[in-house]
Amino acid sequence: MSVFGIFAVKKEERLLAFAMLFVFLAFNVLLISSHFGVYTMGAHGGFWSLFTKNFRMSGYDNWSWITISCMRVHFETIRHPLFLTLLYPLYWLNHWLIDAVGINFAVFFMAIIIIFSAFYSVIFTYRILREVLELQRKDATLLTLFLFSFGHILIPAMVPDHFIISFMLLTMTLYIAGIRQKQGKLINVWQSFLLVFFTVGMAVSNAGKTILAGLFTNGRKFFSFKYLTVGIILPLALLFAIQQMQYYQVEVPQEEVTKKIVSNKKKKQPGKFEAHTKKRNAWLHAHTGQAASSEGIGKLMDISTSRTETLIENFFGEPIQLHQEYLLKDVSWDRPIFVKYSWIVNYVIEALIVLLFVIGVVAGWHYKFMKMLLLWFACDFTLHIIMGFAINEVYIMTAGWAFIIPISIGYLLRILSRQSRFILRLVLILLTSWLWIYNGGQIIYYLV
């Protein structure tokens, strides 16, 4: 499996992959056209206000647009050490284009990255189901369409955030690990180096998952000196070095400029600035649970937000089916933490999908690949539900774990009798059709 060969689209994948490519193109066009004149405005300042006032979808960030537009970094590079590296050359190209033609191409550059990532996320998901689980072609296709009908799998395939990029890298890691496990082969040191470098570089929270993939695939040989040093420690050290360079070269100087801007605003409009700050802080305090402590990692841990409501509405609910009320609103601005569905049928569908997920886990329990996936899921569950990290908007983290649902159902399909498999396929077709119509319709309604 060569570095670039993995991106070759196989003949049987083409119909599904290019059909989904058309869908992703359509939704990205819809998003950009919703504020086309504003998003492409070639101004030389004020990009933060321009984008944040006009783009708001469920709490996903538009920091990439701002960075490509004017090299302002509003995300934490310590959590996404390669994201700025990806965006930096696009900034220089865009900077030249703004001067040359007066149009900001940031939204188009990010759309290319997002569509590319979504396209290969489809391919890697299909390959996991088809080649690792060895499902029939129609079942692998159906379960892939089922996954991408989820509300917060479809949305990352159009918003300018890092989630769909991370999703592509995680599904690629799963595919490589799954094939290696199936063949009884090891993940090579160079493969581990690249997987750790890129998956962790896009989101540090992926570190545990990538390391687990190596551990489950290589077993005791994971602990060899060469694998640990070159395959794990070296890419992590390089990412830290890259992040530190970015921090001191870009973030520290930017912080000084920001302090001056804030200071000038306080002097020019002290009453208005203080009133705005007080209002914002009051909203954020009301929509954020109690932190475990005021210092260190405890500041990021929420210990008061209801876990039961979170699981029903925001962990298994909103990620799969968007809520009708406060549609795609942002909890940091205009959405309550918990929103109820208007129709009881949404809860019935949610319960059915969770039930299929649980039964599927039981069906695949004896497989190493399934156990690895469960530990991946445990990483997200521990981080977000037990520790409470970002629990008030946990649905935007869906791309980090939701692939376990169709994979577990795939294991269930493998053990069913012919008649039972037919019934489950019919149920999946109905669920997939409902979710595409429901979620797709909601998104189109929001953007048009």
Coordinates of C-alpha atoms in Angstrom, one line a residue, residues 176-324:
I176 CA -4.9 0.8 7.0
A177 CA -5.1 -0.8 10.5
G178 CA -8.0 -3.0 9.5
I179 CA -6.4 -4.3 6.3
R180 CA -3.1 -4.9 8.2
Q181 CA -4.9 -6.8 10.9
K182 CA -6.8 -8.8 8.4
Q183 CA -3.7 -9.7 6.5
G184 CA -1.7 -10.5 9.7
K185 CA 0.8 -7.7 8.8
L186 CA 2.2 -4.9 10.8
I187 CA 1.9 -1.1 10.4
N188 CA 5.3 -0.1 9.1
V189 CA 7.3 2.5 11.0
W190 CA 7.0 5.0 8.1
Q191 CA 3.2 4.5 8.0
S192 CA 3.0 5.1 11.7
F193 CA 5.2 8.2 11.3
L194 CA 2.9 9.7 8.7
L195 CA -0.4 8.7 10.4
V196 CA 0.7 10.1 13.8
F197 CA 2.1 13.3 12.1
F198 CA -1.0 14.1 10.1
T199 CA -3.8 12.9 12.4
V200 CA -2.4 14.4 15.6
G201 CA -1.3 17.5 13.6
M202 CA -4.8 18.1 12.6
A203 CA -6.2 17.5 16.1
V204 CA -4.2 16.5 19.2
S205 CA -7.2 14.6 20.5
N206 CA -6.5 12.0 17.7
A207 CA -3.2 11.0 19.3
G208 CA -4.8 8.2 21.5
K209 CA -6.7 6.8 18.5
T210 CA -3.7 6.6 16.2
I211 CA -1.5 5.1 18.9
L212 CA -4.2 2.5 19.7
A213 CA -4.4 1.6 16.0
G214 CA -0.7 0.8 16.1
L215 CA -0.9 -1.1 19.3
F216 CA -3.8 -3.3 18.2
T217 CA -2.2 -4.0 14.8
N218 CA 1.4 -4.6 15.9
G219 CA 0.8 -6.1 19.3
R220 CA 4.1 -6.5 21.2
K221 CA 6.1 -5.3 18.3
F222 CA 4.5 -1.9 18.9
F223 CA 7.0 -1.5 21.8
S224 CA 10.1 -2.0 19.6
F225 CA 12.6 0.8 20.0
K226 CA 12.5 1.7 16.3
Y227 CA 8.7 1.9 16.2
L228 CA 8.3 3.9 19.4
T229 CA 11.1 6.4 18.5
V230 CA 10.6 6.9 14.8
G231 CA 6.9 6.0 14.5
I232 CA 5.5 7.7 17.6
I233 CA 8.0 10.0 19.4
L234 CA 9.6 11.6 16.4
P235 CA 6.4 12.8 14.7
L236 CA 5.1 14.1 18.0
A237 CA 8.4 16.0 18.6
L238 CA 8.3 17.5 15.1
L239 CA 4.7 18.6 15.7
F240 CA 5.7 20.3 19.0
A241 CA 8.6 22.0 17.3
I242 CA 6.3 23.3 14.5
Q243 CA 3.7 24.5 17.0
Q244 CA 6.3 26.3 19.1
M245 CA 7.7 28.0 15.9
Q246 CA 4.2 29.1 15.0
Y247 CA 3.5 30.3 18.5
Y248 CA 6.5 32.6 18.8
Q249 CA 6.5 33.7 15.1
V250 CA 2.8 34.3 14.7
E251 CA 0.7 34.0 17.9
V252 CA 2.8 36.0 20.3
P253 CA 3.2 39.1 18.0
Q254 CA -0.5 38.8 17.2
E255 CA -1.4 38.8 20.9
E256 CA 0.4 42.1 21.4
V257 CA -1.5 43.7 18.5
T258 CA -4.8 42.4 19.9
K259 CA -4.0 43.9 23.3
K260 CA -3.4 47.3 21.7
I261 CA -6.7 47.1 19.7
V262 CA -8.7 46.2 22.8
S263 CA -7.0 49.0 24.8
N264 CA -7.9 51.5 22.1
K265 CA -11.5 50.3 22.0
K266 CA -11.7 50.7 25.8
K267 CA -10.4 54.3 25.5
K268 CA -12.6 55.3 22.6
Q269 CA -15.9 53.8 23.8
P270 CA -15.4 52.6 27.4
G271 CA -19.1 52.3 28.3
K272 CA -20.1 50.5 25.1
F273 CA -17.1 48.1 25.3
E274 CA -17.7 47.2 28.9
A275 CA -21.5 46.7 28.3
H276 CA -20.8 44.4 25.4
T277 CA -18.2 42.4 27.3
K278 CA -20.5 42.1 30.3
K279 CA -23.3 40.9 28.1
R280 CA -21.1 38.3 26.3
N281 CA -19.7 37.0 29.5
A282 CA -23.1 36.7 31.1
W283 CA -24.4 34.6 28.1
L284 CA -21.3 32.4 28.0
H285 CA -21.6 31.8 31.8
A286 CA -25.3 30.8 31.5
H287 CA -24.5 28.4 28.6
T288 CA -21.4 26.8 30.2
G289 CA -21.5 24.3 33.1
Q290 CA -19.5 24.6 36.3
A291 CA -15.8 23.9 35.7
A292 CA -14.0 21.4 37.9
S293 CA -11.5 24.0 39.0
S294 CA -10.3 27.5 38.0
E295 CA -6.8 26.4 36.9
G296 CA -5.2 23.9 34.5
I297 CA -7.1 21.2 32.8
G298 CA -9.9 21.6 35.4
K299 CA -11.0 24.8 33.6
L300 CA -11.9 22.7 30.6
M301 CA -13.9 20.1 32.5
D302 CA -17.7 20.6 32.9
I303 CA -19.1 18.9 36.0
S304 CA -22.6 20.3 36.2
T305 CA -24.2 19.9 32.7
S306 CA -26.7 17.0 32.7
R307 CA -25.2 13.9 31.2
T308 CA -28.6 12.2 30.6
E309 CA -30.0 15.1 28.6
T310 CA -26.6 15.4 26.8
L311 CA -26.8 11.8 25.7
I312 CA -30.4 12.1 24.5
E313 CA -30.3 15.5 22.8
N314 CA -26.7 16.3 22.0
F315 CA -24.7 13.1 21.8
F316 CA -27.0 10.7 20.0
G317 CA -29.7 13.2 19.0
E318 CA -28.4 16.3 17.3
P319 CA -25.4 14.5 15.6
I320 CA -27.8 12.2 13.8
Q321 CA -31.0 14.3 13.4
L322 CA -30.8 18.1 13.5
H323 CA -33.3 19.7 16.0
Q324 CA -36.1 21.7 14.3

